[in-house]
Tab-separated table of C-alpha atoms in Angstrom:
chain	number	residue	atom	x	y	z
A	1	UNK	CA	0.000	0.000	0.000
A	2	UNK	CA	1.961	3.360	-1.203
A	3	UNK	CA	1.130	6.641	0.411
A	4	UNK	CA	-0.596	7.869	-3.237
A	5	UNK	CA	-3.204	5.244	-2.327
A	6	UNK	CA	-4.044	7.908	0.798
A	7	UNK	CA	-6.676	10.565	-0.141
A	8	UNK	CA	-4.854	14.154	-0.555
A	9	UNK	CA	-6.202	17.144	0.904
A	10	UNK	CA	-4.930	20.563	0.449
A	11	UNK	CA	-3.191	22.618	3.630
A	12	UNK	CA	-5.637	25.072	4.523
A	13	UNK	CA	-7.112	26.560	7.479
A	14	UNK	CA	-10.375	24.535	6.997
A	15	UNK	CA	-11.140	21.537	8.520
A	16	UNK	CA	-9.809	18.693	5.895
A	17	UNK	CA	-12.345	16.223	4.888
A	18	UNK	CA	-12.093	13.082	6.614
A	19	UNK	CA	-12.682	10.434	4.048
A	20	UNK	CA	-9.665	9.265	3.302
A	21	UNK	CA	-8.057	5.696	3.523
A	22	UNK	CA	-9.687	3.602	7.108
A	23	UNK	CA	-7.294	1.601	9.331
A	24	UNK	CA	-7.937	-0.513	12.331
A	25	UNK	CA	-4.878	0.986	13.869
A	26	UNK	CA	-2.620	3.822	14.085
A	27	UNK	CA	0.972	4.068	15.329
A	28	UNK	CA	2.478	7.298	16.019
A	29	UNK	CA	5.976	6.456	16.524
A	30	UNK	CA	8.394	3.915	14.610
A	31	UNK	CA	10.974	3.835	17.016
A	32	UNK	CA	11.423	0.352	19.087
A	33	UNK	CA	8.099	0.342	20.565
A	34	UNK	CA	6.256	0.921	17.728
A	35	UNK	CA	8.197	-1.090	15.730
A	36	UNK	CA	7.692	-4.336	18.292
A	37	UNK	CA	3.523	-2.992	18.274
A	38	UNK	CA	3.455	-3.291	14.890
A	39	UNK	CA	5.598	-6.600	14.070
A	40	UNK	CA	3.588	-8.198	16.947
A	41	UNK	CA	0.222	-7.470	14.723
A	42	UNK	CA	1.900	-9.470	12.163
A	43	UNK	CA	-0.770	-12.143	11.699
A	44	UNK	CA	-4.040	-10.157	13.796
A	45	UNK	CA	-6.666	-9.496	10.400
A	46	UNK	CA	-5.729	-5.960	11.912
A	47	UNK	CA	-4.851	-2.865	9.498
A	48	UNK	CA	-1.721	-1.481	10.479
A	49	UNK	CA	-0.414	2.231	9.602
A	50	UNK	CA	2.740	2.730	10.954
A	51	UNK	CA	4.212	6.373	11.115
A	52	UNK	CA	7.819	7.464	11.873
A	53	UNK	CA	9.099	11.459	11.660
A	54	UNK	CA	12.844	10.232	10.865
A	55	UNK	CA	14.381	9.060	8.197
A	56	UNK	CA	14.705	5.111	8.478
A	57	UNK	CA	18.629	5.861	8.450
A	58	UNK	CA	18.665	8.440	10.735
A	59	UNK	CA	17.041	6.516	13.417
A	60	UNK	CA	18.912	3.270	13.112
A	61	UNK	CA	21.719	5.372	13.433
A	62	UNK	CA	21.471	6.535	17.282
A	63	UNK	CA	23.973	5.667	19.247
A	64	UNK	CA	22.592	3.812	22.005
A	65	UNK	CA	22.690	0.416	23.324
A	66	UNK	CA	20.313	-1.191	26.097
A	67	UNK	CA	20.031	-3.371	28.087
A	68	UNK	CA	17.367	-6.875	26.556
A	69	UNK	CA	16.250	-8.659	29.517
A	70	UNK	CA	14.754	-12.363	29.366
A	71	UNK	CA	11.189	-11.658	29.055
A	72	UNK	CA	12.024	-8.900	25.736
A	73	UNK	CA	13.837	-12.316	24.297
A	74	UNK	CA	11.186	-14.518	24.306
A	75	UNK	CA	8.585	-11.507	23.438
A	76	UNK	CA	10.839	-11.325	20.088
A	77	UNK	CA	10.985	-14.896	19.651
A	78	UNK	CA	7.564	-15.191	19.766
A	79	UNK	CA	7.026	-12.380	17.285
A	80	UNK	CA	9.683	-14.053	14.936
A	81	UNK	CA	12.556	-11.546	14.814
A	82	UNK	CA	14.882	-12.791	17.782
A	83	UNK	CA	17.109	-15.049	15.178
A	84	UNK	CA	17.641	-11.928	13.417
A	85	UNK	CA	18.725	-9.608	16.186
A	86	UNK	CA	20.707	-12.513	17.988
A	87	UNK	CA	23.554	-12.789	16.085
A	88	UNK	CA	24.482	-9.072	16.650
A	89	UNK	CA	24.213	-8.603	20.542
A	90	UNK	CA	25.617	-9.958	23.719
A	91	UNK	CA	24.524	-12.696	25.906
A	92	UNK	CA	25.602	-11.604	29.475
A	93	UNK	CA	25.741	-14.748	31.501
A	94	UNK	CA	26.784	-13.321	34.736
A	95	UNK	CA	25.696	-10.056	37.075
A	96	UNK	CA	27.880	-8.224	39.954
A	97	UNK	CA	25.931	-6.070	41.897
A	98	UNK	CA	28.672	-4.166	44.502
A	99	UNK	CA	28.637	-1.174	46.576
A	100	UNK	CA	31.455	1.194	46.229
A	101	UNK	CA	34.343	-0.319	47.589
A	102	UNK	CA	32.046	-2.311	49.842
A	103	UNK	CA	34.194	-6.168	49.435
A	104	UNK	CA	30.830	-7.426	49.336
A	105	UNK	CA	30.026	-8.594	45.998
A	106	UNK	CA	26.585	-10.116	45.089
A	107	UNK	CA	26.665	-12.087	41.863
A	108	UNK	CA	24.062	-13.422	39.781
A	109	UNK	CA	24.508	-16.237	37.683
A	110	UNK	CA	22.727	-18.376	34.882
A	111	UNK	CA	22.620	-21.064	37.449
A	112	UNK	CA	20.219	-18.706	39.747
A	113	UNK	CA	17.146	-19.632	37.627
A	114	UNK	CA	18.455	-22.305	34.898
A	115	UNK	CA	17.874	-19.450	32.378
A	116	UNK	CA	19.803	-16.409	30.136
A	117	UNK	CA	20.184	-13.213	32.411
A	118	UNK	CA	19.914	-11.101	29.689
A	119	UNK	CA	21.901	-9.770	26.428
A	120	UNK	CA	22.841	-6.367	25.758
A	121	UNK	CA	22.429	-4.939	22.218
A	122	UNK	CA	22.893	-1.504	20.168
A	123	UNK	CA	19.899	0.447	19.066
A	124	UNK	CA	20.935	-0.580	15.549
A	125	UNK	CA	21.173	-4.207	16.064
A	126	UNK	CA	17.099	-4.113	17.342
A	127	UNK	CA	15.411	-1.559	15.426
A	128	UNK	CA	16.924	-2.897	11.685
A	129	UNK	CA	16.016	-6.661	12.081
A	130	UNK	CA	12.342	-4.767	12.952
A	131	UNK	CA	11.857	-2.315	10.313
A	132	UNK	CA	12.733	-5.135	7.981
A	133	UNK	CA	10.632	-7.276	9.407
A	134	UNK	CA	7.243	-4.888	9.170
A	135	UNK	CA	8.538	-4.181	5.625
A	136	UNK	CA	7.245	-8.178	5.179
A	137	UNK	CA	4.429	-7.789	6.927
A	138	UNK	CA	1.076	-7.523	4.462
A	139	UNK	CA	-1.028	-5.838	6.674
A	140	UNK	CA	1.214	-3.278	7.482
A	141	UNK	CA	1.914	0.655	5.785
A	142	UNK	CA	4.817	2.173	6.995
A	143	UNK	CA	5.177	5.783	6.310
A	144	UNK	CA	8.766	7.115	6.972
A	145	UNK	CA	9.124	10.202	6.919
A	146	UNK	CA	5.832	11.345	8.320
A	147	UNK	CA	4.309	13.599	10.704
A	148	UNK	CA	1.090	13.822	12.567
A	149	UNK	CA	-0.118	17.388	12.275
A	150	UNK	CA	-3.607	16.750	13.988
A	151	UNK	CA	-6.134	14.546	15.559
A	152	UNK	CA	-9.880	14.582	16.048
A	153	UNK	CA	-11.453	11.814	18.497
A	154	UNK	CA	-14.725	11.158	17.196
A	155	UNK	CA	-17.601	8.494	18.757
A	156	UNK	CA	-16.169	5.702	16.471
A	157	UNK	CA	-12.786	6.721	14.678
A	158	UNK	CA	-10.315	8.968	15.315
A	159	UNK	CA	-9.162	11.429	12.207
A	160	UNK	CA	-5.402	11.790	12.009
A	161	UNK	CA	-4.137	13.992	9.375
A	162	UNK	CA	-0.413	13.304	8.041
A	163	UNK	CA	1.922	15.362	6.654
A	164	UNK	CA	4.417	13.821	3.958
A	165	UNK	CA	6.660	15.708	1.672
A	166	UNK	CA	4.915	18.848	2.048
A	167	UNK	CA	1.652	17.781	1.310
A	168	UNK	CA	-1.332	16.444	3.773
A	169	UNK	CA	-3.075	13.435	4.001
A	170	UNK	CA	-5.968	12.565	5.958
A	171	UNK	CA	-6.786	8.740	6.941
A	172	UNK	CA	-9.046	7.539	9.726
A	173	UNK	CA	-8.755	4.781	11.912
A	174	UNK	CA	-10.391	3.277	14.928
A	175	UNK	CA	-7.534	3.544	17.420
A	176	UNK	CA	-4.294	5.579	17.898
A	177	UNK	CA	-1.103	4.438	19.503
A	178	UNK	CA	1.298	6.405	20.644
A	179	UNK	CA	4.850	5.665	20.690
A	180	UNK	CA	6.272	8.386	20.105
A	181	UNK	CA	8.644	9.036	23.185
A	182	UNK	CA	8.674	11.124	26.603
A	183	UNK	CA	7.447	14.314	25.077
A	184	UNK	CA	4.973	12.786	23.443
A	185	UNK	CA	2.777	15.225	21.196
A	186	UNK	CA	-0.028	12.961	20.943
A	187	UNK	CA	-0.832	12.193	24.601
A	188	UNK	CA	0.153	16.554	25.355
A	189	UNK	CA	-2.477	16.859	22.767
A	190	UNK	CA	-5.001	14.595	24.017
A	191	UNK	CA	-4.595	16.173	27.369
A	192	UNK	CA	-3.284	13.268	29.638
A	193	UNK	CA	-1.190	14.919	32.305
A	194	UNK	CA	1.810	12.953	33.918
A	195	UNK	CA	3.616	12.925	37.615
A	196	UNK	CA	7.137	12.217	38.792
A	197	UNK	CA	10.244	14.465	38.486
A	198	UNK	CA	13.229	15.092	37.178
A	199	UNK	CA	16.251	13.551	39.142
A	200	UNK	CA	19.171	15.581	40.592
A	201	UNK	CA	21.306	13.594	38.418
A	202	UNK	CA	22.412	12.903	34.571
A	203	UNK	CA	23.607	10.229	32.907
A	204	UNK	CA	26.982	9.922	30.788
A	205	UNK	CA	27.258	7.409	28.576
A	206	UNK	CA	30.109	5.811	26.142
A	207	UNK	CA	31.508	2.867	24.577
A	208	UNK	CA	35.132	1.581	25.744
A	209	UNK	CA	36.910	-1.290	24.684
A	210	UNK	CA	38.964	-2.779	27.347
A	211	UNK	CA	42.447	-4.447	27.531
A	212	UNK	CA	41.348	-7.812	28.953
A	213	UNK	CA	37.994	-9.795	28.043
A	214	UNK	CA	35.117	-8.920	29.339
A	215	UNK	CA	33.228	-12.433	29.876
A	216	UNK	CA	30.162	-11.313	29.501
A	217	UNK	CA	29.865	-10.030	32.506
A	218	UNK	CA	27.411	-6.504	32.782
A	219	UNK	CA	28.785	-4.726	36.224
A	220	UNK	CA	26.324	-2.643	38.615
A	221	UNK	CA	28.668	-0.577	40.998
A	222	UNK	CA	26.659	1.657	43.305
A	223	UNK	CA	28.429	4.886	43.761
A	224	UNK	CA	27.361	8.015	46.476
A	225	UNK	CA	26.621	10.463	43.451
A	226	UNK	CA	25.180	7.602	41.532
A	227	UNK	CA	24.981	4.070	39.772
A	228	UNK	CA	27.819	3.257	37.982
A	229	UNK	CA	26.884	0.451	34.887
A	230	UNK	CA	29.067	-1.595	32.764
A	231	UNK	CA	27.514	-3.412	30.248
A	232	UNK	CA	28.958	-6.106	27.649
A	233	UNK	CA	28.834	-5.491	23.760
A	234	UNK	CA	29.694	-7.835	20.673
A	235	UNK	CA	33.293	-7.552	19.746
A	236	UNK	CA	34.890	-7.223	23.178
A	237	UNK	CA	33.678	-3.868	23.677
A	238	UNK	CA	31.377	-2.512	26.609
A	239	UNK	CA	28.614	0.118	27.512
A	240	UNK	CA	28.836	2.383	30.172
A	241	UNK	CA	26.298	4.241	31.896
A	242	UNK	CA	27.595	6.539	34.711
A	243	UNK	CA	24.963	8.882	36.697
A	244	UNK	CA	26.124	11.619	38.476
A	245	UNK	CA	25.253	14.988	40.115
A	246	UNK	CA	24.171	17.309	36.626
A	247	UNK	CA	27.242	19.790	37.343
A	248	UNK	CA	29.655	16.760	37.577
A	249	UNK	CA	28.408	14.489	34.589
A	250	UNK	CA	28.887	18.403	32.326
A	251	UNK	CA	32.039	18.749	34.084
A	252	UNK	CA	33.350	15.319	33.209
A	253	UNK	CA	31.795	15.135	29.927
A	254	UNK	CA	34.089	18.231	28.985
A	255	UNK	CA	37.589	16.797	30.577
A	256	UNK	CA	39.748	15.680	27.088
A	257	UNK	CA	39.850	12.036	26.217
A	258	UNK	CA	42.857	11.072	28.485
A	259	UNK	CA	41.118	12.637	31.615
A	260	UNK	CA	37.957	11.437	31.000
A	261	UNK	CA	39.509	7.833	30.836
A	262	UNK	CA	41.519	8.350	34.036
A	263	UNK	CA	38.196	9.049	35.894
A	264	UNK	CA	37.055	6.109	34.182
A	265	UNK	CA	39.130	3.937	35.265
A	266	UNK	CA	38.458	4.905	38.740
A	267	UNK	CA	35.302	3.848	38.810
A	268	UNK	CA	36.012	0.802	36.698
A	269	UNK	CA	38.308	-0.636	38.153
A	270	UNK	CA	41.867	-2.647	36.811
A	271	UNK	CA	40.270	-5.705	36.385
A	272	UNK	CA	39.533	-5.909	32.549
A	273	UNK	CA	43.549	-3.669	31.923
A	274	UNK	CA	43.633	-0.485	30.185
A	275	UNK	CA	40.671	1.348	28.431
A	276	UNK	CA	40.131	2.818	24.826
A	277	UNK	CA	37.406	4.672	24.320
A	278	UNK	CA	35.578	4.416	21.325
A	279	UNK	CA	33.234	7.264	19.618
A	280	UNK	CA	31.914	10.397	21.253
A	281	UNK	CA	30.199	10.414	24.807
A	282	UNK	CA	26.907	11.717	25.706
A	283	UNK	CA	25.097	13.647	28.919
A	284	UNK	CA	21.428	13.296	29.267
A	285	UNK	CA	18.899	14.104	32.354
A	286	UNK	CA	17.491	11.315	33.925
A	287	UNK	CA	13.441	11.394	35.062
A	288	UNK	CA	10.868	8.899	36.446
A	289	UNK	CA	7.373	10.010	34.921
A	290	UNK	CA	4.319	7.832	35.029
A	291	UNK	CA	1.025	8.889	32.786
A	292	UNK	CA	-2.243	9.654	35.038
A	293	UNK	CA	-3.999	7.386	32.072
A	294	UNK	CA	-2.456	5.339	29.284
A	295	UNK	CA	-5.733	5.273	27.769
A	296	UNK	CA	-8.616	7.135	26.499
A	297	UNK	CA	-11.100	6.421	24.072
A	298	UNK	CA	-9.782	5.022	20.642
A	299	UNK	CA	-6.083	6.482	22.108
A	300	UNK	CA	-3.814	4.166	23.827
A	301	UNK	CA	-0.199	4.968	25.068
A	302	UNK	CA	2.999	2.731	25.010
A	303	UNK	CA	6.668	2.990	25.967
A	304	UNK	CA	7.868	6.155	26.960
A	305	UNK	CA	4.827	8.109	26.238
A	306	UNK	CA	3.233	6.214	28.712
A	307	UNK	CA	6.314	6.341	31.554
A	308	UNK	CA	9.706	6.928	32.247
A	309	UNK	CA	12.032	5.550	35.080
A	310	UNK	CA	15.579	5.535	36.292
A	311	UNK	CA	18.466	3.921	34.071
A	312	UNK	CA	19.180	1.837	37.374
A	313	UNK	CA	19.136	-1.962	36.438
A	314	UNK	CA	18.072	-1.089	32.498
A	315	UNK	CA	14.233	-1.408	32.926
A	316	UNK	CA	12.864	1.691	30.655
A	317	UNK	CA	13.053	-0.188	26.851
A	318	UNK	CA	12.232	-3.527	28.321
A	319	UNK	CA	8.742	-1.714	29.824
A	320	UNK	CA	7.945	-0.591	26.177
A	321	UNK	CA	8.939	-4.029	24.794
A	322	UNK	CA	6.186	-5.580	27.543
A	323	UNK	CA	3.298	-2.585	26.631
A	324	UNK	CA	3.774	-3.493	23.243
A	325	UNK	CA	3.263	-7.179	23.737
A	326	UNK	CA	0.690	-6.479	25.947
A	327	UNK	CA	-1.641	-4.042	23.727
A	328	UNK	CA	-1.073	-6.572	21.131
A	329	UNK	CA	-2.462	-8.827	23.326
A	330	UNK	CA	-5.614	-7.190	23.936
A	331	UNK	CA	-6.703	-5.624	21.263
A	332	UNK	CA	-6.183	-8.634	19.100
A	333	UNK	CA	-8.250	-10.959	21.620
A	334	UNK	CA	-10.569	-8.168	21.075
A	335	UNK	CA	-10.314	-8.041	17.234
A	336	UNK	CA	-11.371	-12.145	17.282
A	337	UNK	CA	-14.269	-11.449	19.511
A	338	UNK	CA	-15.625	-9.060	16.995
A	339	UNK	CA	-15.293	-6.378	19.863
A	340	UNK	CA	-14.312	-2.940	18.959
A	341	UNK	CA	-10.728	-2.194	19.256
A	342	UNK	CA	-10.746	1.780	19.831
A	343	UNK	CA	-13.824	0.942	22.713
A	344	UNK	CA	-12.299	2.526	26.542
A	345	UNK	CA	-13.453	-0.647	28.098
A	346	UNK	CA	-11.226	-2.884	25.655
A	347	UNK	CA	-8.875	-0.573	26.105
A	348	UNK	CA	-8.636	-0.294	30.237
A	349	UNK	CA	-8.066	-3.907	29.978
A	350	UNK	CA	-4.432	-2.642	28.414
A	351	UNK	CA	-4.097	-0.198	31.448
A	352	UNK	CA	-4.865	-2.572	34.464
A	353	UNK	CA	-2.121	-4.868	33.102
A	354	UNK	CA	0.554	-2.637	32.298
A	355	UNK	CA	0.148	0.463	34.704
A	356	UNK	CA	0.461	-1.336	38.274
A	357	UNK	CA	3.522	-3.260	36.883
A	358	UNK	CA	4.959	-0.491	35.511
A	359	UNK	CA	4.906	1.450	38.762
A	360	UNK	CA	6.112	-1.109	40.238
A	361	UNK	CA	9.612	-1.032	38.157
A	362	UNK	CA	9.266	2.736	38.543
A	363	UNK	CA	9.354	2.670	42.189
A	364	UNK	CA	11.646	-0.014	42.238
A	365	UNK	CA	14.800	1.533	40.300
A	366	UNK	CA	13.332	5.020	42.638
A	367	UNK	CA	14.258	3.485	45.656
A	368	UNK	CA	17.304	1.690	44.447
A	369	UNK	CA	18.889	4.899	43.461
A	370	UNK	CA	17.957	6.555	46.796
A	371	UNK	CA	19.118	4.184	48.972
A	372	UNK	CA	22.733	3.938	47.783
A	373	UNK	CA	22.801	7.873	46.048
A	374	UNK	CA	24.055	8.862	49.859
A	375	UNK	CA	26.107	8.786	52.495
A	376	UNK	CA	23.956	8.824	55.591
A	377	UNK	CA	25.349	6.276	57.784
A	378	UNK	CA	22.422	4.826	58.616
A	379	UNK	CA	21.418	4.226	55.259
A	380	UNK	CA	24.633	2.763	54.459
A	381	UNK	CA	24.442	0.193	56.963
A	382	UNK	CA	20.773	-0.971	55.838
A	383	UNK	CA	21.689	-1.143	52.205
A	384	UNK	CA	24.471	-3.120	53.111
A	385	UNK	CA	23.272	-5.462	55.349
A	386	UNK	CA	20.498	-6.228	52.648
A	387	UNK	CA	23.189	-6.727	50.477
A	388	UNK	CA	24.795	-9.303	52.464
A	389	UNK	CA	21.400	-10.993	52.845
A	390	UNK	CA	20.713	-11.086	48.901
A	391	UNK	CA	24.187	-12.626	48.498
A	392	UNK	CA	23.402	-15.324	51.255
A	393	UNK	CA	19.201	-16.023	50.779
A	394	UNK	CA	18.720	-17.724	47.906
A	395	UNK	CA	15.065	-17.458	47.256
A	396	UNK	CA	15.406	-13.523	47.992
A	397	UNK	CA	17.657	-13.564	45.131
A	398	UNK	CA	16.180	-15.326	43.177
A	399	UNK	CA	13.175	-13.442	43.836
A	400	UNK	CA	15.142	-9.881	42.836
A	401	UNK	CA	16.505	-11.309	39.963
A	402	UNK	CA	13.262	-12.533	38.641
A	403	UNK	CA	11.463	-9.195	39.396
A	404	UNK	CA	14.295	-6.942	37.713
A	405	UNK	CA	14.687	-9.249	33.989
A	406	UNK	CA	10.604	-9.613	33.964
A	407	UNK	CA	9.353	-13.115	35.222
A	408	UNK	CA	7.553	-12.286	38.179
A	409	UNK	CA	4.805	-9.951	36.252
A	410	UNK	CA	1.813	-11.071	33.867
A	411	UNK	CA	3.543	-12.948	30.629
A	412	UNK	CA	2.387	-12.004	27.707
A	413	UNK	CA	0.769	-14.711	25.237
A	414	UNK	CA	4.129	-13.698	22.759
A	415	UNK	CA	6.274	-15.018	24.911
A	416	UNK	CA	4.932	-18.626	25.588
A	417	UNK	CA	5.151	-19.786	22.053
């Protein structure tokens, strides 16, 4: 389906007549999220328009890598992409959780639960295998470039009008997703406010290659101004994530290359030998923000629209990877039941699942940063004393480690097959 098959209207101040081409669904967003949304509607009978503002080179070209827990894997096998992503991302088979200079290690192992941690994977080596993927699938238009430029909820569609080279389009479909990232447009639009705040702290991150191997191992090293992450890549080469206090993570984001590795280093450790940095580094803000609703009538949020947490233990994409799945889910069961897909009761189905578990993470990765972002004695001595109890209590481990890579939520149906 090619966008001249969309009806054309001219751009003028007039309302735009709203007969153009009818999907079941719209996705505002062809990032991660939306891609996994709309490769997960694969074989639903459902209409799928799929709408991304960038480029398709320009986004696969980010520079980010995240963190894929256990749950995301099996979500993507079941979807049928996981064969294609696998062979460029890292299996980490082992976890060391540590406090400072605390001796007090806890590890994590693939013995813990007789199953992968988790892998660890660029934002190239995800979102390609998925835009190629929905590229195969029939029931699925993907417009890219394309912008929304206005939407008009009605009793039983919503009107959506797109803007592509230049000229507007105007299509109508019975829901709208949106996955189109913290500062969403569509949900500020449809008037869903949001709490949290913004943290005290921002996050640099990098790629190094080290000296020695780095047996895919992912390191999380709890610092007083912050966590300190080291996650393993493909080719002997590692993430890092380093939070900080805002004026320190500018002030070490501007030391030269040499400094910036000393300080590095510090943190690091000598265990994996001298470090080469590899690319520029990057300072961002870090915020926890949870949607009052992720749903309305015929609108839906997913991903960071719908929440944002704390980089603490790598949770955020692997929330949007579960929404996705979820929604799927739903409106799909709802789709075979001849129900209406767009209908707030269908819909709220979506929210009871994914809200309570989502604020759950949220909290989770709050707290964790709290408790060891300090120096109060006090605190100190709780955090680790319930590190030595994690390290020697098996089923509280076990428990943690299950909550923090997904398997102690709701599974999705995706992730069974």
């Amino acid at each position: 389906m090619t966008i001249t098959q969309l009806e054309q209207i001219s751009p003028q101040p007039t309302p735009p007549d709203l007969r153009g081409y009818e999907y079941d669904l719209v996705i505002v967003g062809g990032g991660i999220i939306g891609l996994t949304l709309a490769s997960a509607l694969k074989d639903s009978g459902l209409s799928v328009l799929l709408i991304e503002a960038k480029v398709a080179s320009a986004a696969v070209a980010k520079g980010q890598a995240y963190a894929v827990h256990q749950l995301s894997s099996l979500i993507y096998q079941g979807i049928g992409v996981w064969d294609k992503m696998l062979p460029q991302i890292a299996k980490y088979c082992r976890v060391r959780l540590s406090d400072a200079d605390y001796p007090n290690v806890v590890e994590f192992t693939t013995d813990d639960i007789d199953t992968a941690l988790g892998y660890v994977a660029e934002h190239q080596a995800l979102l390609q295998p998925l835009q190629e993927f929905v590229q195969n699938c029939p029931n699925v238009t993907y417009l890219c470039p394309a912008e929304v430029v206005n939407t008009q909820y009605q009793k039983d569609i919503v009107a959506i009008d797109i803007k592509v080279a230049d000229q507007l389009y105007s299509v109508r479909s019975k829901l709208l997703i949106a996955a189109d990232g913290a500062r969403s447009p569509i949900r500020q639009a449809a008037g869903i406010k949001t709490s949290g705040w913004k943290y005290w702290q921002s996050c640099i991150v990098a790629f190094v290659k080290p000296e020695k191997p780095h047996n895919n191992t992912a390191y999380e090293r709890f610092w007083s101004s912050g966590p300190f992450a080291i996650l393993p890549l493909p080719g002997n080469r590692c993430r890092i994530v380093w939070t900080a206090p805002h004026e320190e993570a500018k002030a070490l984001c501007a030391l030269d290359d040499e400094q910036f590795l000393a300080e590095l280093t510090r943190r690091y450790g000598e265990q994996m030998g001298k470090l080469e940095l590899l690319g520029d580094r990057f300072v961002f803000q870090v915020q926890l923000m949870q949607s009052d609703r992720y749903v309305l009538p015929r609108l839906a949020l997913i991903g960071d629209a719908a929440h944002n947490c704390h980089p603490v233990g790598g949770q955020g994409l692997n929330l949007g990877i579960r929404d996705a799945a979820a929604l799927a889910q739903v409106i799909q069961t709802a789709h075979q039941a001849g129900k209406d897909i767009g209908d707030i009761q269908i819909l709220k189905g979506y929210e009871r699942w994914r809200k309570l578990e989502n604020l759950t993470i949220l909290g989770f990765t709050d707290l964790l940063d709290r408790m060891f972002s300090n120096n109060f004695l006090p605190v100190v001595l709780v955090r680790r004393l319930g590190l030595w109890f994690l390290q020697r209590v098996p089923v509280l481990k076990v428990f943690m480690l299950k909550l923090m890579i997904g398997l102690k939520g709701r599974t999705p149906e995706l992730a069974k097959r």
